[in-house]
């Protein structure tokens, strides 16, 4: 018996998805838990696994179409079944049944006598565009020329709805044909829209304050280089930094907590996310329980997560629920920046490039040190300035003198 296939929530925050690719075509057999299609969610591209068996009778949402959670995207049933009664109308793409006989269009006298809808503004005998007073006032407020707006009212009269729905044609560009720049309008993807929404909420809801200091990296970089001399797979700097962060967070619970309105939620596990750039936005894969793991294990998990993130293969549990986040732009040569807190965490650490810098010692000598600037963004509802400063000082001490981790 034919059944509808509904769009389901493929991530915790998904409300709508877009069909990226159908893995099956109309008429194909579909098995339980077989990949039916690829869906772009608000976070990543996800595989939609079928919960039904049978034959794909109709595809309701074609590639590029959007569907809210609960919308029908396809019909699965037995071979030869007609899905039309389920849909209440003809499906978006051909059915699995045999093609209907070609029909000829019939032109009726009524069709011939019906006036065509006007696509250009209608002018009166005096040359003035027919328009309602409200339409003229709205056009003036928007800075639009009412004469350029197509009218849908009687006789092509411009009405309020025409003004509200009118989009002026873009101005002609003077950009040379050889220029790499363009005037394209790029549709906002669900991922980019979600990033914009969540970070706007974070910045304008959580009162941010920022703490910056420089950390001497010479000792850590030398230790890493020595370890990597005997390793085929080199250890990355992020794995060391995540380990030190985890140890500092274990000593400063307030930085590993979330604001929940009526209470502050402490987290027993240190789950650290790292921002990874993708063509259409950022995603933050999470290394879980970093406080109980060594650098080698963190490195292996981090490498796997970043690889899957760049190939859109992360599952929702891989990028949600971080208690702390780091964002590293050092590889781009950025020396110092501030980052917006990634909810539900209450802090994020921005890591800059390691730069050779003249430093004045306690003996007033000038020496060259490799300095990395770090900036801690804190949610003031959870973290006070002195608490954030103590955490950052602890982290600095650990990185500059790794033996402190053993204490």
GROMACS .gro file of C-alpha atoms in nm:
model
  407
    1UNK     CA    1   0.000   0.000   0.000
    2UNK     CA    2   0.135   0.342  -0.099
    3UNK     CA    3   0.260   0.565   0.184
    4UNK     CA    4   0.388   0.919   0.202
    5UNK     CA    5   0.753   0.985   0.287
    6UNK     CA    6   0.783   1.283   0.521
    7UNK     CA    7   1.072   1.520   0.583
    8UNK     CA    8   1.210   1.441   0.928
    9UNK     CA    9   1.435   1.644   1.160
   10UNK     CA   10   1.789   1.529   1.079
   11UNK     CA   11   1.948   1.759   1.338
   12UNK     CA   12   1.824   1.886   1.676
   13UNK     CA   13   1.761   2.239   1.545
   14UNK     CA   14   1.636   2.153   1.195
   15UNK     CA   15   1.302   2.305   1.098
   16UNK     CA   16   1.343   2.291   0.721
   17UNK     CA   17   1.567   2.112   0.474
   18UNK     CA   18   1.651   2.126   0.104
   19UNK     CA   19   1.689   1.826  -0.125
   20UNK     CA   20   2.048   1.818  -0.252
   21UNK     CA   21   2.035   1.489  -0.441
   22UNK     CA   22   1.799   1.196  -0.492
   23UNK     CA   23   1.985   0.864  -0.463
   24UNK     CA   24   1.681   0.683  -0.608
   25UNK     CA   25   1.475   0.762  -0.914
   26UNK     CA   26   1.105   0.699  -0.971
   27UNK     CA   27   1.051   0.326  -1.025
   28UNK     CA   28   1.354   0.214  -0.822
   29UNK     CA   29   1.318  -0.038  -0.540
   30UNK     CA   30   1.385   0.103  -0.193
   31UNK     CA   31   1.495  -0.105   0.106
   32UNK     CA   32   1.469  -0.024   0.476
   33UNK     CA   33   1.756   0.199   0.600
   34UNK     CA   34   1.875   0.254   0.242
   35UNK     CA   35   1.984   0.608   0.149
   36UNK     CA   36   1.691   0.772  -0.024
   37UNK     CA   37   1.828   1.124  -0.072
   38UNK     CA   38   2.075   1.384   0.059
   39UNK     CA   39   1.931   1.677   0.256
   40UNK     CA   40   2.091   2.010   0.342
   41UNK     CA   41   2.000   2.094   0.700
   42UNK     CA   42   2.078   2.404   0.903
   43UNK     CA   43   2.412   2.248   0.998
   44UNK     CA   44   2.538   2.010   0.729
   45UNK     CA   45   2.448   1.776   0.447
   46UNK     CA   46   2.280   1.465   0.585
   47UNK     CA   47   2.179   1.129   0.439
   48UNK     CA   48   1.807   1.052   0.459
   49UNK     CA   49   1.762   0.681   0.537
   50UNK     CA   50   1.433   0.526   0.429
   51UNK     CA   51   1.208   0.383   0.700
   52UNK     CA   52   0.988   0.216   0.437
   53UNK     CA   53   1.027  -0.058   0.177
   54UNK     CA   54   0.880  -0.076  -0.170
   55UNK     CA   55   0.909   0.114  -0.495
   56UNK     CA   56   0.962   0.491  -0.524
   57UNK     CA   57   0.632   0.590  -0.692
   58UNK     CA   58   0.671   0.968  -0.691
   59UNK     CA   59   0.913   1.242  -0.595
   60UNK     CA   60   0.721   1.541  -0.459
   61UNK     CA   61   1.020   1.762  -0.371
   62UNK     CA   62   1.273   1.775  -0.652
   63UNK     CA   63   1.641   1.868  -0.619
   64UNK     CA   64   1.676   2.221  -0.482
   65UNK     CA   65   1.328   2.224  -0.329
   66UNK     CA   66   1.275   2.309   0.035
   67UNK     CA   67   1.058   2.108   0.272
   68UNK     CA   68   0.960   2.181   0.629
   69UNK     CA   69   0.974   1.899   0.883
   70UNK     CA   70   0.653   1.700   0.828
   71UNK     CA   71   0.612   1.791   0.460
   72UNK     CA   72   0.570   1.512   0.207
   73UNK     CA   73   0.878   1.465  -0.010
   74UNK     CA   74   0.797   1.137  -0.189
   75UNK     CA   75   0.565   0.837  -0.207
   76UNK     CA   76   0.670   0.473  -0.166
   77UNK     CA   77   0.444   0.177  -0.237
   78UNK     CA   78   0.401  -0.129  -0.454
   79UNK     CA   79   0.496  -0.133  -0.822
   80UNK     CA   80   0.218  -0.001  -1.044
   81UNK     CA   81   0.029   0.182  -0.766
   82UNK     CA   82  -0.104   0.529  -0.841
   83UNK     CA   83   0.023   0.782  -0.582
   84UNK     CA   84  -0.202   1.064  -0.704
   85UNK     CA   85  -0.489   0.999  -0.456
   86UNK     CA   86  -0.241   1.033  -0.169
   87UNK     CA   87  -0.112   1.366  -0.293
   88UNK     CA   88  -0.443   1.520  -0.395
   89UNK     CA   89  -0.275   1.645  -0.715
   90UNK     CA   90  -0.030   1.533  -0.976
   91UNK     CA   91   0.319   1.469  -0.827
   92UNK     CA   92   0.605   1.706  -0.897
   93UNK     CA   93   0.785   1.456  -1.123
   94UNK     CA   94   0.661   1.166  -1.341
   95UNK     CA   95   0.506   0.867  -1.165
   96UNK     CA   96   0.626   0.512  -1.190
   97UNK     CA   97   0.315   0.416  -1.387
   98UNK     CA   98   0.310   0.420  -1.766
   99UNK     CA   99   0.312   0.760  -1.932
  100UNK     CA  100  -0.034   0.901  -2.016
  101UNK     CA  101  -0.134   0.949  -2.374
  102UNK     CA  102  -0.044   1.284  -2.524
  103UNK     CA  103  -0.327   1.534  -2.484
  104UNK     CA  104  -0.405   1.825  -2.712
  105UNK     CA  105  -0.471   2.171  -2.575
  106UNK     CA  106  -0.824   2.294  -2.641
  107UNK     CA  107  -0.880   2.665  -2.702
  108UNK     CA  108  -1.221   2.787  -2.595
  109UNK     CA  109  -1.390   3.113  -2.692
  110UNK     CA  110  -1.373   3.221  -2.329
  111UNK     CA  111  -0.998   3.172  -2.328
  112UNK     CA  112  -0.963   3.378  -2.643
  113UNK     CA  113  -1.170   3.663  -2.504
  114UNK     CA  114  -1.000   3.677  -2.160
  115UNK     CA  115  -0.764   3.976  -2.132
  116UNK     CA  116  -0.400   3.891  -2.067
  117UNK     CA  117  -0.249   4.011  -1.739
  118UNK     CA  118  -0.055   4.331  -1.786
  119UNK     CA  119   0.320   4.308  -1.730
  120UNK     CA  120   0.386   4.680  -1.778
  121UNK     CA  121   0.243   4.980  -1.594
  122UNK     CA  122  -0.082   5.110  -1.745
  123UNK     CA  123  -0.099   5.480  -1.835
  124UNK     CA  124  -0.410   5.694  -1.848
  125UNK     CA  125  -0.509   5.899  -2.149
  126UNK     CA  126  -0.324   6.195  -1.997
  127UNK     CA  127  -0.005   5.987  -1.972
  128UNK     CA  128  -0.033   5.944  -1.594
  129UNK     CA  129   0.011   5.596  -1.444
  130UNK     CA  130  -0.311   5.460  -1.294
  131UNK     CA  131  -0.247   5.402  -0.925
  132UNK     CA  132  -0.426   5.420  -0.593
  133UNK     CA  133  -0.341   5.700  -0.348
  134UNK     CA  134  -0.207   5.444  -0.098
  135UNK     CA  135   0.014   5.286  -0.366
  136UNK     CA  136   0.155   5.630  -0.459
  137UNK     CA  137   0.228   5.710  -0.093
  138UNK     CA  138   0.402   5.373  -0.033
  139UNK     CA  139   0.606   5.414  -0.350
  140UNK     CA  140   0.719   5.760  -0.240
  141UNK     CA  141   0.819   5.626   0.105
  142UNK     CA  142   1.025   5.350  -0.059
  143UNK     CA  143   1.182   5.590  -0.309
  144UNK     CA  144   1.022   5.408  -0.604
  145UNK     CA  145   0.885   5.546  -0.929
  146UNK     CA  146   0.523   5.428  -0.941
  147UNK     CA  147   0.535   5.450  -1.321
  148UNK     CA  148   0.787   5.163  -1.326
  149UNK     CA  149   0.569   4.927  -1.118
  150UNK     CA  150   0.345   4.678  -1.307
  151UNK     CA  151  -0.017   4.707  -1.191
  152UNK     CA  152  -0.247   4.417  -1.113
  153UNK     CA  153  -0.563   4.619  -1.045
  154UNK     CA  154  -0.848   4.692  -1.290
  155UNK     CA  155  -0.708   4.824  -1.615
  156UNK     CA  156  -0.352   4.776  -1.491
  157UNK     CA  157  -0.399   5.006  -1.190
  158UNK     CA  158  -0.107   4.997  -0.944
  159UNK     CA  159  -0.231   4.897  -0.597
  160UNK     CA  160  -0.070   4.856  -0.254
  161UNK     CA  161   0.024   4.489  -0.310
  162UNK     CA  162   0.209   4.577  -0.632
  163UNK     CA  163   0.430   4.830  -0.450
  164UNK     CA  164   0.500   4.594  -0.159
  165UNK     CA  165   0.596   4.310  -0.391
  166UNK     CA  166   0.804   4.516  -0.635
  167UNK     CA  167   1.179   4.468  -0.654
  168UNK     CA  168   1.363   4.727  -0.865
  169UNK     CA  169   1.590   4.591  -1.136
  170UNK     CA  170   1.958   4.609  -1.033
  171UNK     CA  171   2.153   4.900  -1.172
  172UNK     CA  172   2.374   4.830  -1.469
  173UNK     CA  173   2.729   4.754  -1.368
  174UNK     CA  174   3.033   4.937  -1.499
  175UNK     CA  175   3.262   4.649  -1.398
  176UNK     CA  176   3.490   4.552  -1.689
  177UNK     CA  177   3.428   4.211  -1.843
  178UNK     CA  178   3.776   4.101  -1.737
  179UNK     CA  179   3.714   4.178  -1.368
  180UNK     CA  180   3.699   3.877  -1.129
  181UNK     CA  181   3.427   4.061  -0.933
  182UNK     CA  182   3.054   4.038  -1.000
  183UNK     CA  183   2.716   4.170  -0.884
  184UNK     CA  184   2.563   3.827  -0.819
  185UNK     CA  185   2.305   3.778  -0.547
  186UNK     CA  186   2.398   3.471  -0.345
  187UNK     CA  187   2.103   3.294  -0.177
  188UNK     CA  188   2.156   3.240   0.196
  189UNK     CA  189   2.198   2.869   0.268
  190UNK     CA  190   2.026   2.713   0.568
  191UNK     CA  191   2.363   2.670   0.735
  192UNK     CA  192   2.458   3.036   0.683
  193UNK     CA  193   2.113   3.147   0.800
  194UNK     CA  194   2.142   2.938   1.116
  195UNK     CA  195   2.493   3.071   1.186
  196UNK     CA  196   2.364   3.428   1.148
  197UNK     CA  197   2.067   3.363   1.376
  198UNK     CA  198   2.255   3.182   1.653
  199UNK     CA  199   2.554   3.418   1.663
  200UNK     CA  200   2.329   3.725   1.656
  201UNK     CA  201   2.134   3.582   1.949
  202UNK     CA  202   2.462   3.506   2.129
  203UNK     CA  203   2.615   3.851   2.077
  204UNK     CA  204   2.302   4.051   2.160
  205UNK     CA  205   2.176   3.825   2.441
  206UNK     CA  206   2.496   3.731   2.624
  207UNK     CA  207   2.685   4.036   2.757
  208UNK     CA  208   3.035   3.972   2.619
  209UNK     CA  209   3.358   4.097   2.767
  210UNK     CA  210   3.707   4.024   2.635
  211UNK     CA  211   4.044   3.948   2.795
  212UNK     CA  212   4.367   3.938   2.594
  213UNK     CA  213   4.721   3.836   2.684
  214UNK     CA  214   5.036   3.708   2.516
  215UNK     CA  215   5.171   3.358   2.579
  216UNK     CA  216   5.533   3.253   2.525
  217UNK     CA  217   5.523   2.948   2.296
  218UNK     CA  218   5.895   2.865   2.275
  219UNK     CA  219   5.888   2.584   2.531
  220UNK     CA  220   5.576   2.415   2.395
  221UNK     CA  221   5.690   2.441   2.032
  222UNK     CA  222   6.030   2.292   2.122
  223UNK     CA  223   5.863   2.003   2.309
  224UNK     CA  224   5.627   1.938   2.018
  225UNK     CA  225   5.914   1.941   1.770
  226UNK     CA  226   6.108   1.692   1.982
  227UNK     CA  227   5.809   1.457   2.005
  228UNK     CA  228   5.745   1.478   1.632
  229UNK     CA  229   6.104   1.380   1.549
  230UNK     CA  230   6.019   1.022   1.638
  231UNK     CA  231   5.668   1.019   1.490
  232UNK     CA  232   5.549   0.951   1.138
  233UNK     CA  233   5.215   1.121   1.203
  234UNK     CA  234   5.302   1.465   1.334
  235UNK     CA  235   5.113   1.606   1.630
  236UNK     CA  236   4.931   1.931   1.561
  237UNK     CA  237   4.944   2.232   1.791
  238UNK     CA  238   4.567   2.233   1.846
  239UNK     CA  239   4.579   1.896   2.025
  240UNK     CA  240   4.825   2.035   2.282
  241UNK     CA  241   4.623   2.352   2.330
  242UNK     CA  242   4.300   2.153   2.378
  243UNK     CA  243   4.473   1.940   2.643
  244UNK     CA  244   4.598   2.244   2.833
  245UNK     CA  245   4.256   2.407   2.804
  246UNK     CA  246   4.090   2.098   2.948
  247UNK     CA  247   4.325   2.099   3.246
  248UNK     CA  248   4.265   2.469   3.308
  249UNK     CA  249   3.887   2.422   3.280
  250UNK     CA  250   3.902   2.143   3.538
  251UNK     CA  251   4.050   2.398   3.778
  252UNK     CA  252   3.801   2.674   3.686
  253UNK     CA  253   3.449   2.528   3.676
  254UNK     CA  254   3.283   2.863   3.595
  255UNK     CA  255   3.434   2.857   3.246
  256UNK     CA  256   3.280   2.513   3.182
  257UNK     CA  257   2.920   2.613   3.252
  258UNK     CA  258   2.607   2.740   3.072
  259UNK     CA  259   2.353   3.012   3.142
  260UNK     CA  260   2.003   2.859   3.167
  261UNK     CA  261   1.804   3.163   3.277
  262UNK     CA  262   1.692   3.049   3.622
  263UNK     CA  263   2.017   2.871   3.700
  264UNK     CA  264   2.376   2.818   3.584
  265UNK     CA  265   2.446   2.464   3.465
  266UNK     CA  266   2.792   2.327   3.548
  267UNK     CA  267   2.927   2.052   3.320
  268UNK     CA  268   3.122   1.757   3.460
  269UNK     CA  269   3.266   1.669   3.116
  270UNK     CA  270   3.500   1.904   2.929
  271UNK     CA  271   3.371   1.896   2.569
  272UNK     CA  272   3.579   2.132   2.354
  273UNK     CA  273   3.475   2.238   2.004
  274UNK     CA  274   3.702   2.383   1.738
  275UNK     CA  275   3.571   2.608   1.462
  276UNK     CA  276   3.627   2.458   1.115
  277UNK     CA  277   3.575   2.665   0.800
  278UNK     CA  278   3.354   2.530   0.521
  279UNK     CA  279   3.265   2.696   0.188
  280UNK     CA  280   2.920   2.796   0.318
  281UNK     CA  281   3.006   2.873   0.680
  282UNK     CA  282   3.154   2.739   1.002
  283UNK     CA  283   3.091   2.418   1.187
  284UNK     CA  284   3.225   2.328   1.530
  285UNK     CA  285   3.307   1.956   1.576
  286UNK     CA  286   3.345   1.858   1.942
  287UNK     CA  287   3.613   1.647   2.113
  288UNK     CA  288   3.433   1.492   2.409
  289UNK     CA  289   3.567   1.449   2.763
  290UNK     CA  290   3.904   1.610   2.688
  291UNK     CA  291   3.994   1.616   3.056
  292UNK     CA  292   4.040   1.238   3.066
  293UNK     CA  293   4.231   1.206   2.737
  294UNK     CA  294   4.594   1.250   2.641
  295UNK     CA  295   4.732   1.454   2.353
  296UNK     CA  296   4.763   1.147   2.125
  297UNK     CA  297   4.397   1.050   2.164
  298UNK     CA  298   4.282   1.410   2.123
  299UNK     CA  299   4.493   1.442   1.806
  300UNK     CA  300   4.340   1.127   1.653
  301UNK     CA  301   3.982   1.228   1.729
  302UNK     CA  302   4.040   1.588   1.620
  303UNK     CA  303   4.191   1.480   1.288
  304UNK     CA  304   3.895   1.251   1.217
  305UNK     CA  305   3.639   1.518   1.309
  306UNK     CA  306   3.802   1.789   1.095
  307UNK     CA  307   3.828   1.554   0.797
  308UNK     CA  308   3.461   1.459   0.823
  309UNK     CA  309   3.362   1.823   0.877
  310UNK     CA  310   3.531   1.930   0.554
  311UNK     CA  311   3.350   1.650   0.369
  312UNK     CA  312   3.007   1.727   0.522
  313UNK     CA  313   2.997   1.389   0.695
  314UNK     CA  314   2.941   1.497   1.056
  315UNK     CA  315   2.640   1.372   1.249
  316UNK     CA  316   2.448   1.606   1.482
  317UNK     CA  317   2.608   1.453   1.791
  318UNK     CA  318   2.951   1.542   1.646
  319UNK     CA  319   2.895   1.919   1.650
  320UNK     CA  320   2.643   1.998   1.925
  321UNK     CA  321   2.665   2.049   2.301
  322UNK     CA  322   3.018   2.189   2.337
  323UNK     CA  323   3.099   2.333   2.681
  324UNK     CA  324   3.388   2.545   2.548
  325UNK     CA  325   3.507   2.647   2.199
  326UNK     CA  326   3.834   2.758   2.039
  327UNK     CA  327   3.876   2.946   1.713
  328UNK     CA  328   4.224   2.947   1.560
  329UNK     CA  329   4.308   3.194   1.281
  330UNK     CA  330   4.681   3.181   1.341
  331UNK     CA  331   4.743   2.984   1.022
  332UNK     CA  332   4.601   3.281   0.826
  333UNK     CA  333   4.852   3.518   0.986
  334UNK     CA  334   4.591   3.688   1.205
  335UNK     CA  335   4.772   3.804   1.518
  336UNK     CA  336   4.475   3.900   1.736
  337UNK     CA  337   4.095   3.890   1.712
  338UNK     CA  338   3.780   3.843   1.919
  339UNK     CA  339   3.526   3.564   1.869
  340UNK     CA  340   3.153   3.538   1.944
  341UNK     CA  341   3.055   3.281   2.209
  342UNK     CA  342   2.921   2.953   2.071
  343UNK     CA  343   2.611   2.853   2.277
  344UNK     CA  344   2.553   2.667   2.503
  345UNK     CA  345   2.908   2.745   2.620
  346UNK     CA  346   2.984   3.062   2.814
  347UNK     CA  347   3.329   3.130   2.672
  348UNK     CA  348   3.534   3.098   2.354
  349UNK     CA  349   3.909   3.140   2.308
  350UNK     CA  350   4.045   3.313   1.995
  351UNK     CA  351   4.398   3.202   1.904
  352UNK     CA  352   4.623   3.424   1.694
  353UNK     CA  353   4.945   3.358   1.506
  354UNK     CA  354   5.271   3.286   1.687
  355UNK     CA  355   5.498   3.583   1.615
  356UNK     CA  356   5.861   3.652   1.703
  357UNK     CA  357   5.844   3.946   1.943
  358UNK     CA  358   6.101   4.147   2.142
  359UNK     CA  359   6.038   4.092   2.514
  360UNK     CA  360   6.191   4.277   2.810
  361UNK     CA  361   6.305   4.033   3.081
  362UNK     CA  362   6.298   4.093   3.457
  363UNK     CA  363   6.666   4.189   3.427
  364UNK     CA  364   6.575   4.455   3.166
  365UNK     CA  365   6.733   4.259   2.883
  366UNK     CA  366   6.562   4.242   2.546
  367UNK     CA  367   6.516   3.891   2.407
  368UNK     CA  368   6.321   3.752   2.114
  369UNK     CA  369   6.032   3.523   2.208
  370UNK     CA  370   5.763   3.346   2.007
  371UNK     CA  371   5.442   3.503   2.135
  372UNK     CA  372   5.084   3.396   2.065
  373UNK     CA  373   4.808   3.645   2.147
  374UNK     CA  374   4.491   3.485   2.283
  375UNK     CA  375   4.159   3.656   2.353
  376UNK     CA  376   3.898   3.506   2.583
  377UNK     CA  377   3.536   3.607   2.519
  378UNK     CA  378   3.320   3.557   2.831
  379UNK     CA  379   2.948   3.567   2.906
  380UNK     CA  380   2.929   3.811   3.199
  381UNK     CA  381   2.609   3.643   3.325
  382UNK     CA  382   2.819   3.337   3.415
  383UNK     CA  383   3.180   3.457   3.435
  384UNK     CA  384   3.310   3.761   3.623
  385UNK     CA  385   3.618   3.949   3.508
  386UNK     CA  386   3.843   3.825   3.786
  387UNK     CA  387   3.733   3.465   3.725
  388UNK     CA  388   3.807   3.490   3.353
  389UNK     CA  389   4.144   3.653   3.426
  390UNK     CA  390   4.239   3.378   3.672
  391UNK     CA  391   4.154   3.110   3.415
  392UNK     CA  392   4.356   3.280   3.142
  393UNK     CA  393   4.653   3.326   3.376
  394UNK     CA  394   4.635   2.956   3.467
  395UNK     CA  395   4.630   2.857   3.099
  396UNK     CA  396   4.926   3.084   3.024
  397UNK     CA  397   5.126   2.928   3.307
  398UNK     CA  398   5.052   2.575   3.185
  399UNK     CA  399   5.151   2.645   2.825
  400UNK     CA  400   5.471   2.827   2.925
  401UNK     CA  401   5.560   2.563   3.186
  402UNK     CA  402   5.390   2.233   3.085
  403UNK     CA  403   5.508   2.062   3.406
  404UNK     CA  404   5.236   2.256   3.590
  405UNK     CA  405   4.983   2.019   3.435
  406UNK     CA  406   5.124   1.746   3.661
  407UNK     CA  407   5.053   1.943   3.979
   0.00000   0.00000   0.00000
